Short mmCIF file of N, CA and C in Angstrom, two decimals:
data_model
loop_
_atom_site.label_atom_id
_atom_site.label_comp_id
_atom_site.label_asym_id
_atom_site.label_seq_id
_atom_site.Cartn_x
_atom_site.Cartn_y
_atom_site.Cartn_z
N UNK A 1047 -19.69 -2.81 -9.41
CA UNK A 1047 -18.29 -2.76 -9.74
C UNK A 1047 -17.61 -3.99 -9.13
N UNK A 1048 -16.73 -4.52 -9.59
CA UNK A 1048 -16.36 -5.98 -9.71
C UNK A 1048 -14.69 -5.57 -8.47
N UNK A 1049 -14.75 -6.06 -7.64
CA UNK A 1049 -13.54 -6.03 -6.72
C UNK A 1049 -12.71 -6.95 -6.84
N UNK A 1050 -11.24 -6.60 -7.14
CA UNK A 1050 -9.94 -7.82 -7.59
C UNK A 1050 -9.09 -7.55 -6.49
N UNK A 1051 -8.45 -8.80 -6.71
CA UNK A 1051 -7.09 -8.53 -5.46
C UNK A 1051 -5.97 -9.59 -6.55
N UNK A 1052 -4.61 -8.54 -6.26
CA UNK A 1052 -3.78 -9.52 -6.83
C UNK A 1052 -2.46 -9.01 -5.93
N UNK A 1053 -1.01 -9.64 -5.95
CA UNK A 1053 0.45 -9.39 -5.19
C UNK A 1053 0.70 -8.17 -6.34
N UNK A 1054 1.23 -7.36 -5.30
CA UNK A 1054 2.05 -6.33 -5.76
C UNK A 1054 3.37 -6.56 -6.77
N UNK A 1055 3.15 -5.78 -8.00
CA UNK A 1055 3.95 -6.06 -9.23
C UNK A 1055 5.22 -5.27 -9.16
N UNK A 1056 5.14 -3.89 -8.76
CA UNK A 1056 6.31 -2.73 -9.60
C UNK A 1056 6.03 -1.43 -9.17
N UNK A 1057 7.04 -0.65 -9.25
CA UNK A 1057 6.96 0.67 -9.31
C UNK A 1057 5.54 1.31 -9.30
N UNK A 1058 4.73 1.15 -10.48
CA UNK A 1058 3.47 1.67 -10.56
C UNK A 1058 2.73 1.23 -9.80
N UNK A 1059 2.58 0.13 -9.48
CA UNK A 1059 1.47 -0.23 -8.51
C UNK A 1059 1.82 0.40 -6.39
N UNK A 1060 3.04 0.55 -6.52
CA UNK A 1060 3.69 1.34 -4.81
C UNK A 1060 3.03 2.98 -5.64
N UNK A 1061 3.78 3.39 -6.43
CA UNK A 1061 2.56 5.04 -6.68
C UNK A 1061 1.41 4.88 -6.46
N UNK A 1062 0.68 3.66 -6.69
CA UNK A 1062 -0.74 3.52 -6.91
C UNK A 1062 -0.82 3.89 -5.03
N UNK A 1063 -0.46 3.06 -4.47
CA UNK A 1063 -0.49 2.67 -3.05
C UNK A 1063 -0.15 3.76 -2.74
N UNK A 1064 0.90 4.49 -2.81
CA UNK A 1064 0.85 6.14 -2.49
C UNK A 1064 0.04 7.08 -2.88
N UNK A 1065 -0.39 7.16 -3.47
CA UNK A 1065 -1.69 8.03 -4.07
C UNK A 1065 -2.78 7.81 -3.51
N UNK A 1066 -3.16 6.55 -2.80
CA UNK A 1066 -4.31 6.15 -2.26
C UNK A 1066 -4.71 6.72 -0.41
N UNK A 1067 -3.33 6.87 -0.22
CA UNK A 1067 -3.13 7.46 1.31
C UNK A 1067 -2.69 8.45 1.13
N UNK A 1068 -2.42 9.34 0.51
CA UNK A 1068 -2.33 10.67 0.44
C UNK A 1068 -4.14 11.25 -0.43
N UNK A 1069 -4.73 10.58 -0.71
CA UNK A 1069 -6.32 10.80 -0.84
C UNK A 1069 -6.72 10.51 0.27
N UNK A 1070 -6.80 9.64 0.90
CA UNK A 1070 -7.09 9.53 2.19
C UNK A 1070 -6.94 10.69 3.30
N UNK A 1071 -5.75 11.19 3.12
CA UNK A 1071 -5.35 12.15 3.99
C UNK A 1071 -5.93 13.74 3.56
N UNK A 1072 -6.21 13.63 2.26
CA UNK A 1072 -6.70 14.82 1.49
C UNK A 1072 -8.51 14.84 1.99
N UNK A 1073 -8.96 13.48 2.16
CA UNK A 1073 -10.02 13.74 2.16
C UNK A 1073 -10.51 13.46 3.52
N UNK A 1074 -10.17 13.00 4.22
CA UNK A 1074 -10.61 12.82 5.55
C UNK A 1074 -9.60 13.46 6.47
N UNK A 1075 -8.67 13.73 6.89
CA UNK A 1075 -7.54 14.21 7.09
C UNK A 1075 -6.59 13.34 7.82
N UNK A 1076 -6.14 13.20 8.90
CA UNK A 1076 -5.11 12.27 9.36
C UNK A 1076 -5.81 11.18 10.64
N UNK A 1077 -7.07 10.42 9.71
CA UNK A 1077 -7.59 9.51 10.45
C UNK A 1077 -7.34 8.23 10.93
N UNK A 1078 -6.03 7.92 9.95
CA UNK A 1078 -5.35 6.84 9.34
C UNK A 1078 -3.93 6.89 10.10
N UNK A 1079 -3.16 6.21 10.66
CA UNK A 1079 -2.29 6.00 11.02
C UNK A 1079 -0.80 6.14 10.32
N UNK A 1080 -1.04 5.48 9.02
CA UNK A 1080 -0.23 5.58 8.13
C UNK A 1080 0.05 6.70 6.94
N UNK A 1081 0.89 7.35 7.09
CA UNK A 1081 0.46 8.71 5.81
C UNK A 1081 1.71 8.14 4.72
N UNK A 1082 1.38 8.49 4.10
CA UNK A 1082 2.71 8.22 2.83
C UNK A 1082 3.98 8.41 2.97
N UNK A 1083 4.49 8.93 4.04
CA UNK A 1083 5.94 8.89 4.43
C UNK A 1083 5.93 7.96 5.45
N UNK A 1084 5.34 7.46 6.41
CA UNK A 1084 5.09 6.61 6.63
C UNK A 1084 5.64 5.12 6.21
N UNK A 1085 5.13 5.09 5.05
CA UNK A 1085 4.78 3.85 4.03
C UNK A 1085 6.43 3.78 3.49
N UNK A 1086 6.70 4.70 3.17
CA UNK A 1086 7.76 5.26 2.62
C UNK A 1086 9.31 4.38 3.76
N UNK A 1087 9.07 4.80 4.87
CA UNK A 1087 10.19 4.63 6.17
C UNK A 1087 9.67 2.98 6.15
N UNK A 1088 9.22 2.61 6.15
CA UNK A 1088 8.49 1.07 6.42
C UNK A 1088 9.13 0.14 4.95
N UNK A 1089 9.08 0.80 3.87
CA UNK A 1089 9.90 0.39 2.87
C UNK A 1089 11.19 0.12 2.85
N UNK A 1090 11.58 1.47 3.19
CA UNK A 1090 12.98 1.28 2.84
C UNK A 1090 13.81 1.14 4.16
N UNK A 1091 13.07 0.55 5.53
CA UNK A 1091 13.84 0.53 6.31
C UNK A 1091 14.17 -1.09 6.88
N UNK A 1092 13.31 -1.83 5.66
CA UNK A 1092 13.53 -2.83 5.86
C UNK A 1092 13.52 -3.93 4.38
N UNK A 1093 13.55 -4.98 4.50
CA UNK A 1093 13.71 -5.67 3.46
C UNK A 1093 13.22 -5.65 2.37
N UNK A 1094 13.53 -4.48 1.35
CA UNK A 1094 13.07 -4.00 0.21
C UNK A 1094 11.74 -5.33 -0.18
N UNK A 1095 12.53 -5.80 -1.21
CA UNK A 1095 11.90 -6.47 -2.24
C UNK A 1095 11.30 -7.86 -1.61
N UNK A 1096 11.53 -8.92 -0.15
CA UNK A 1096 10.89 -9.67 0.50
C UNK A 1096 9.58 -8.82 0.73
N UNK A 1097 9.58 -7.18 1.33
CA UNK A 1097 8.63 -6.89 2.08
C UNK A 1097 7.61 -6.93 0.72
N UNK A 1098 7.36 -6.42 -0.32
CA UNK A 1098 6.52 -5.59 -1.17
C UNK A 1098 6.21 -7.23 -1.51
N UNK A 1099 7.33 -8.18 -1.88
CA UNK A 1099 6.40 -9.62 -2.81
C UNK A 1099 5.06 -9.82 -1.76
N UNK A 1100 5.44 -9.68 -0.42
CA UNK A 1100 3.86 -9.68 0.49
C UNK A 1100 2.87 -8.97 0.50
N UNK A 1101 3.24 -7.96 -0.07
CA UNK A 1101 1.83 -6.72 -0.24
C UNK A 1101 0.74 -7.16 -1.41
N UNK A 1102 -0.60 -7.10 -1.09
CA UNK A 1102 -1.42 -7.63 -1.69
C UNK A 1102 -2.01 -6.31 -1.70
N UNK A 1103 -2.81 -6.04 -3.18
CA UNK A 1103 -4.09 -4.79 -3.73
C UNK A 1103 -5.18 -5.44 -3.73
N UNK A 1104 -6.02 -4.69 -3.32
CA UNK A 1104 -7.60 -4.56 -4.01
C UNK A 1104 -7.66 -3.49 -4.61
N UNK A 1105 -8.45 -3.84 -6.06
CA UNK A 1105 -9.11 -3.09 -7.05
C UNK A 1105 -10.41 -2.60 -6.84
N UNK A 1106 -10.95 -2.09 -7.26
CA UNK A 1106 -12.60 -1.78 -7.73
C UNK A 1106 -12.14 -1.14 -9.24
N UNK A 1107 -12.51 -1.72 -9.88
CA UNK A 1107 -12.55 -1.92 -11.36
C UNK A 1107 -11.00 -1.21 -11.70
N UNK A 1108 -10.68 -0.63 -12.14
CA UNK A 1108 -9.23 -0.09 -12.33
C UNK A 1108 -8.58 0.94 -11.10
N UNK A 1109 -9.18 1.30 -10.32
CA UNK A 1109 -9.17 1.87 -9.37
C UNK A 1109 -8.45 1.45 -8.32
N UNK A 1110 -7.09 1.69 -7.59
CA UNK A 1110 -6.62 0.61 -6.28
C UNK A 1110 -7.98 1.25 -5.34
N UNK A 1111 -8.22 0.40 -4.17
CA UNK A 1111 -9.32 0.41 -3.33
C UNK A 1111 -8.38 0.37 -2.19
N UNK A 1112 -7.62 -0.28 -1.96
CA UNK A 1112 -6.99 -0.63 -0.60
C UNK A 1112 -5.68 -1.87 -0.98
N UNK A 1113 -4.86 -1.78 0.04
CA UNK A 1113 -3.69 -2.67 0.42
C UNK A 1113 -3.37 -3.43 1.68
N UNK A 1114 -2.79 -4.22 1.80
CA UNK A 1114 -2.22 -4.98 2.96
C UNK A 1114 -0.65 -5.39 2.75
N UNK A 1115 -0.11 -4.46 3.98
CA UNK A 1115 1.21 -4.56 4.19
C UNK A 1115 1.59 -5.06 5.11
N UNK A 1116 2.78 -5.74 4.81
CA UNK A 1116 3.34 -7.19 5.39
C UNK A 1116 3.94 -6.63 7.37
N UNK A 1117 3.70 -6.69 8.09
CA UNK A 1117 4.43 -6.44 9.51
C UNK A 1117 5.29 -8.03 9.93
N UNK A 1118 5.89 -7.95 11.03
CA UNK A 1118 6.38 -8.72 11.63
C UNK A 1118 5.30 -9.58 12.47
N UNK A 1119 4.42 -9.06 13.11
CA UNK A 1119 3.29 -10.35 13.78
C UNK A 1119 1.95 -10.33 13.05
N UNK A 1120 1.70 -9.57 11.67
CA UNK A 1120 1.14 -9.43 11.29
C UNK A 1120 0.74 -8.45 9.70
N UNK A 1121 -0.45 -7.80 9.82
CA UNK A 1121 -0.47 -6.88 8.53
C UNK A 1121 -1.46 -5.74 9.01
N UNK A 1122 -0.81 -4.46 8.48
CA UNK A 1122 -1.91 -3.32 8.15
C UNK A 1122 -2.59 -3.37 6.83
N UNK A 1123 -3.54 -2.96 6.98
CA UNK A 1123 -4.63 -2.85 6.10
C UNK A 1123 -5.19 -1.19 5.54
N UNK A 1124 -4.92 -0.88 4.54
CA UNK A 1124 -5.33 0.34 3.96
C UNK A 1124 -6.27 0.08 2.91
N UNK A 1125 -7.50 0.59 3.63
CA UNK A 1125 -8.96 0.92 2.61
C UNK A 1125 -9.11 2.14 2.39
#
């Protein structure tokens, strides 16, 4: 299976990113730091639309696989 990465587009692709950590949490349980409300407070508590043009996806074929979200000295990483 062929792995892509491209910048975060829209609406659908932040569901995508929410759906991916709430599987996460469904399937492993709260191993992960970040849960979808989380993600959620980190959005909207700061510079909407600067923060998300920094968020980068990985694919596995149509599938999101993981993200990287933008921090202040750095980035989290969700696989």
């Amino acid at each position: 299976m062929q792995i892509t990465s491209r910048p975060w587009r829209d609406e659908a692709d932040y569901d995508r990113m929410h759906a991916l950590l709430a599987d996460i949490y469904r399937i492993c349980c709260p191993i992960v730091y970040c849960a979808p409300g989380d993600m959620d407070w980190w959005r909207y508590s700061g510079k909407d639309l600067e923060t998300m043009r920094a968020v980068q996806l990985w694919f596995a074929g149509e599938e999101i696989a993981g993200f990287c979200w933008p921090q202040t000295n750095g980035m989290d990483i969700m696989l």
